[in-house]
Each structure stands twice: as structure tokens, then as C-alpha cells.
Short mmCIF file of C-alpha atoms in Angstrom, two decimals:
data_model
loop_
_atom_site.label_atom_id
_atom_site.label_comp_id
_atom_site.label_asym_id
_atom_site.label_seq_id
_atom_site.Cartn_x
_atom_site.Cartn_y
_atom_site.Cartn_z
CA MET Q 1 -81.19 -101.58 -6.40
CA PHE Q 2 -80.21 -104.65 -4.38
CA GLU Q 3 -80.24 -102.32 -1.39
CA ILE Q 4 -84.01 -102.90 -1.12
CA ILE Q 5 -84.27 -106.13 0.85
CA ASN Q 6 -87.10 -108.48 1.71
CA THR Q 7 -87.19 -108.02 5.49
CA LEU Q 8 -88.07 -111.58 6.45
CA ASN Q 9 -85.11 -112.81 4.37
CA GLU Q 10 -82.67 -110.42 6.05
CA GLU Q 11 -79.52 -112.47 6.63
CA ASP Q 12 -77.02 -109.99 8.02
CA ILE Q 13 -77.73 -110.71 11.68
CA ARG Q 14 -74.66 -108.80 12.88
CA GLU Q 15 -75.54 -105.34 11.64
CA ASN Q 16 -77.95 -103.10 13.54
CA PHE Q 17 -79.92 -100.62 11.47
CA VAL Q 18 -83.03 -98.49 11.07
CA ALA Q 19 -84.78 -98.82 7.71
CA ILE Q 20 -87.81 -97.56 5.84
CA GLY Q 21 -90.15 -100.47 5.18
CA SER Q 22 -93.13 -100.98 2.91
CA LEU Q 23 -95.73 -103.67 2.45
CA ILE Q 24 -96.36 -104.54 -1.20
CA ASN Q 25 -99.76 -105.45 -2.68
CA GLU Q 26 -100.52 -108.03 -5.38
CA ASN Q 27 -99.73 -105.44 -8.05
CA LYS Q 28 -96.23 -105.01 -6.53
CA GLU Q 29 -97.12 -101.52 -5.28
CA PRO Q 30 -96.25 -100.26 -1.77
CA TYR Q 31 -99.38 -99.57 0.26
CA HIS Q 32 -98.16 -99.29 3.87
CA ALA Q 33 -95.07 -97.75 5.48
CA ALA Q 34 -93.23 -98.68 8.66
CA LEU Q 35 -89.89 -98.23 10.35
CA ILE Q 36 -87.89 -101.46 10.51
CA ILE Q 37 -85.31 -101.75 13.28
CA LYS Q 38 -82.68 -104.45 13.62
CA TYR Q 39 -81.07 -104.66 17.04
CA ASN Q 40 -79.20 -107.55 18.64
CA ALA Q 41 -80.16 -109.87 15.77
CA GLU Q 42 -83.89 -109.19 16.17
CA LEU Q 43 -86.10 -107.35 13.69
CA PHE Q 44 -88.77 -104.96 14.94
CA GLN Q 45 -91.54 -103.02 13.21
CA PHE Q 46 -92.71 -99.62 14.40
CA HIS Q 47 -95.76 -98.34 12.57
CA TYR Q 48 -99.20 -96.81 12.67
CA THR Q 49 -101.90 -99.19 11.41
CA SER Q 50 -104.52 -96.40 11.12
CA SER Q 51 -106.10 -97.67 14.34
CA ALA Q 52 -103.11 -98.32 16.63
CA ILE Q 53 -99.36 -97.88 17.00
CA GLU Q 54 -97.37 -101.10 17.12
CA PHE Q 55 -93.81 -101.79 18.22
CA SER Q 56 -93.23 -105.51 17.86
CA LEU Q 57 -91.18 -108.19 16.19
CA VAL Q 58 -91.65 -108.14 12.42
CA ASP Q 59 -94.52 -110.38 11.38
CA TYR Q 60 -95.36 -108.85 7.98
CA ASP Q 61 -93.62 -109.39 4.66
CA TYR Q 62 -91.96 -105.99 4.23
CA PHE Q 63 -89.40 -104.74 1.79
CA HIS Q 64 -87.01 -102.26 3.36
CA LYS Q 65 -84.22 -99.82 2.54
CA LYS Q 66 -81.75 -99.00 5.31
CA THR Q 67 -81.45 -95.30 6.09
CA SER Q 68 -78.10 -93.61 6.69
CA THR Q 69 -79.75 -90.80 8.64
CA ILE Q 70 -79.68 -92.83 11.88
CA HIS Q 71 -76.33 -94.35 12.87
CA LYS Q 72 -76.26 -97.89 14.27
CA ASP Q 73 -74.79 -96.57 17.54
CA GLU Q 74 -77.94 -94.46 18.03
CA ILE Q 75 -80.32 -97.41 17.84
CA PRO Q 76 -80.70 -98.03 21.62
CA ALA Q 77 -81.67 -94.36 22.01
CA PHE Q 78 -84.02 -94.66 19.02
CA ILE Q 79 -85.75 -97.69 20.55
CA ALA Q 80 -86.19 -95.84 23.85
CA TYR Q 81 -87.68 -92.93 21.90
CA CYS Q 82 -90.10 -95.28 20.11
CA ASN Q 83 -91.20 -96.71 23.46
CA SER Q 84 -91.92 -93.19 24.73
CA ILE Q 85 -94.08 -92.56 21.66
CA MET Q 86 -95.93 -95.82 22.30
CA LYS Q 87 -96.90 -94.54 25.76
CA ASN Q 88 -98.02 -91.05 24.75
CA ALA Q 89 -99.07 -90.95 21.08
CA ASN Q 90 -102.72 -90.94 20.04
CA PRO Q 91 -102.90 -90.29 16.29
CA ILE Q 92 -106.04 -90.01 14.18
CA TYR Q 93 -105.93 -91.20 10.58
CA GLY Q 94 -105.94 -88.60 7.81
CA PHE Q 95 -103.95 -87.33 4.82
CA PHE Q 96 -102.19 -84.50 6.63
CA TYR Q 97 -98.63 -83.49 7.45
CA SER Q 98 -97.19 -80.03 8.16
CA GLY Q 99 -93.87 -80.69 9.82
CA GLU Q 100 -95.17 -82.12 13.08
CA TYR Q 101 -93.08 -84.44 15.24
CA TYR Q 102 -92.93 -86.44 18.47
CA ASP Q 103 -90.64 -84.84 21.05
CA ASN Q 104 -88.13 -86.67 23.24
CA LYS Q 105 -90.90 -87.51 25.72
CA GLY Q 106 -92.97 -89.11 22.95
CA GLU Q 107 -95.52 -86.30 22.98
CA HIS Q 108 -96.83 -84.89 19.72
CA PHE Q 109 -95.93 -81.30 18.88
CA SER Q 110 -97.66 -79.24 16.20
CA ARG Q 111 -98.20 -75.54 15.58
CA LYS Q 112 -100.97 -76.32 13.09
CA ALA Q 113 -104.68 -76.67 13.70
CA ILE Q 114 -104.73 -80.21 12.30
CA GLY Q 115 -102.95 -81.62 15.36
CA GLU Q 116 -102.11 -85.32 15.58
CA ARG Q 117 -103.69 -86.52 12.30
CA MET Q 118 -101.58 -88.58 9.94
CA THR Q 119 -101.17 -91.60 7.68
CA CYS Q 120 -98.71 -94.44 8.19
CA VAL Q 121 -96.19 -92.36 6.22
CA GLY Q 122 -96.97 -89.26 8.26
CA PHE Q 123 -96.35 -91.27 11.41
CA CYS Q 124 -92.89 -92.28 10.16
CA LEU Q 125 -92.16 -88.64 9.32
CA ASN Q 126 -93.25 -87.50 12.79
CA VAL Q 127 -90.93 -90.09 14.34
CA LEU Q 128 -87.94 -89.39 12.10
CA LYS Q 129 -88.19 -85.62 12.49
CA GLY Q 130 -88.45 -85.88 16.26
CA PHE Q 131 -85.39 -88.11 16.57
CA LEU Q 132 -83.28 -86.29 13.98
CA GLU Q 133 -84.39 -82.85 15.25
CA ASN Q 134 -84.76 -81.74 11.65
CA ASP Q 135 -87.23 -82.26 8.84
CA TYR Q 136 -86.66 -85.66 7.23
CA VAL Q 137 -88.28 -84.57 3.96
CA LYS Q 138 -88.92 -81.14 2.51
CA TYR Q 139 -92.62 -81.67 3.08
CA THR Q 140 -93.76 -78.39 1.47
CA ASP Q 141 -92.74 -79.92 -1.89
CA TRP Q 142 -95.94 -81.97 -1.56
CA ASP Q 143 -98.93 -79.63 -1.80
CA SER Q 144 -102.69 -80.11 -1.64
CA SER Q 145 -102.69 -81.42 -5.22
CA THR Q 146 -101.26 -84.70 -3.87
CA HIS Q 147 -104.77 -85.55 -2.68
CA SER Q 148 -108.21 -84.49 -3.83
CA SER Q 149 -110.05 -81.44 -2.53
CA GLU Q 150 -113.13 -83.67 -2.30
CA TYR Q 151 -111.32 -85.75 0.34
CA LEU Q 152 -110.51 -82.62 2.32
CA LEU Q 153 -114.11 -81.39 2.26
CA LYS Q 154 -115.51 -84.75 3.31
CA TYR Q 155 -112.90 -85.15 6.05
CA ALA Q 156 -113.64 -81.69 7.47
CA GLU Q 157 -117.38 -82.38 7.44
CA LYS Q 158 -117.02 -85.79 9.08
CA HIS Q 159 -114.74 -84.54 11.85
CA LYS Q 160 -116.44 -81.14 12.25
CA LEU Q 161 -113.30 -79.20 11.29
CA ASP Q 162 -112.98 -75.89 9.48
CA VAL Q 163 -111.60 -76.49 5.96
CA ASP Q 164 -109.73 -73.19 5.85
CA THR Q 165 -107.77 -73.96 9.02
CA ILE Q 166 -106.64 -77.44 7.97
CA GLN Q 167 -106.12 -76.94 4.23
CA GLU Q 168 -102.43 -75.98 4.52
CA SER Q 169 -101.74 -79.31 6.24
CA HIS Q 170 -103.51 -81.36 3.57
CA ARG Q 171 -101.00 -83.46 1.62
CA ARG Q 172 -100.20 -87.08 0.90
CA ILE Q 173 -96.69 -88.47 0.82
CA SER Q 174 -97.00 -92.04 -0.41
CA PRO Q 175 -95.43 -95.30 0.87
CA ILE Q 176 -93.31 -95.65 -2.27
CA GLU Q 177 -92.02 -92.10 -1.85
CA ILE Q 178 -90.87 -92.66 1.72
CA LEU Q 179 -89.34 -96.03 0.73
CA THR Q 180 -87.39 -94.28 -2.03
CA SER Q 181 -86.24 -91.63 0.44
CA GLY Q 182 -83.98 -94.27 1.97
CA TYR Q 183 -81.50 -93.72 -0.88
CA PHE Q 184 -80.72 -90.19 0.33
CA TYR Q 185 -78.88 -89.17 3.47
CA LYS Q 186 -78.77 -85.36 3.40
CA ILE Q 187 -81.93 -84.06 5.04
CA PRO Q 188 -84.40 -82.62 4.36
CA ILE Q 189 -84.89 -84.85 1.31
CA SER Q 190 -86.69 -83.12 -1.56
CA LYS Q 191 -89.47 -84.45 -3.76
CA ILE Q 192 -87.22 -83.83 -6.77
CA GLU Q 193 -84.61 -86.19 -5.33
CA ILE Q 194 -87.22 -88.85 -4.61
CA ASP Q 195 -88.78 -88.45 -8.07
CA SER Q 196 -85.33 -88.98 -9.64
CA LYS Q 197 -85.16 -92.51 -8.17
CA ILE Q 198 -88.78 -93.59 -7.84
CA ASP Q 199 -89.16 -95.20 -11.28
CA GLU Q 200 -86.17 -97.46 -10.57
CA VAL Q 201 -87.72 -98.49 -7.27
CA LYS Q 202 -91.06 -99.24 -8.93
CA GLU Q 203 -89.34 -101.35 -11.59
CA TYR Q 204 -87.30 -103.24 -9.00
CA LEU Q 205 -90.43 -104.13 -6.99
CA ILE Q 206 -92.24 -105.31 -10.12
CA GLN Q 207 -89.34 -107.61 -10.95
#
């Protein structure tokens, strides 16, 4: 479990990587997800704050797990891709994900009525899928039971959306689940795989 590292204490300045990062609350529970990028001895964060997208030097106390799905030689291309997303993305916050992604121009692509609505985790999934050109997680493993129907109804009412057209996109993949996904390299990563490791990750963060 030592593979989960406190980002600000990262000491291996020679190795470039992309990692899944999480911020931890006072109860030692992940509550926010980001992509952590090390390149040329500098650490960057790429994340959706629920109000804006940020690509900047790390200034939050993350814990991260390096992902093997993006090779260190691909990092310059990944950074260029992130910069394209910065220019073109315009997400709206909401507990939705149905396999959307950002294309190589940084523009959001979705065949679903929900469009560009996502959480911080959903943002990471949009980015990873777009760069990898394949689903990062088997997202259909997470169904509408991962968040309350009351939330869906209130969200639809607030944003003047039809519940029936957005219901299939309604799911929540949590920050601890995407952090745990970093232990797997064969994509798409299933919920069963993540569930098999998640208790160890929770215990490690508590300790």
C-alpha cells in the first residue's frame, strides 16, 4: 500500500508520471479527485473544482497513486491534451457519467442528453477516456443506485431537464473508487476489481 503517496512529499524528482489524486478530509476519507502530473521535476494538478477547471502547480495536500495506463513518454502529449481541454471545456456540476470524453481538440463529446455535466471524478474519467481512446472504467457497473433518486428529481427540476432523458446517465463514482483504480492497468477497470482493493485503501488512509 506504500504506492499511495502524499503528493507534497513526493521525493522521486527524476520520474515523470500521471497519477490519480485525492484530497482527504478530517475523517481520512477522500472527498475530491484530481489528476496529478509530474513532468521535469514539477508537480501539476488538473481537476474540476465544481466551478472551474484548473491546470496548475500542486498547491493542495493530495494523496496519489500513479497509474500505469499512461506511459511516462506520453506525458508531453498528455499535457498538451490537458491544455486543449482548458481552452474548450465548460462542465456543469452534477452526478452524471455515461462514457463521455474530451476529444483530441479538448471538446466534449457525448451521445447522451445529459451533455457536459460531471463531478470531479467524472471530469477525470472524461479526460482519461479521451486520451486513452477507451473507457477507463466499466462505468455501467455503477448504476442509479449509487446516488439517490431524490437527487435526480431535484436536479432535473432545478435545471429544467426531463428526468426520463437523463436517468440513464445518473451515477456516482466516488473519489476513493477512482483513487483505488490506480492499482489496475487493464482497462476498462471494473467495479468488482475496485471493490476488491478499496477496503485496503481505506485502512491505509486511516493509518
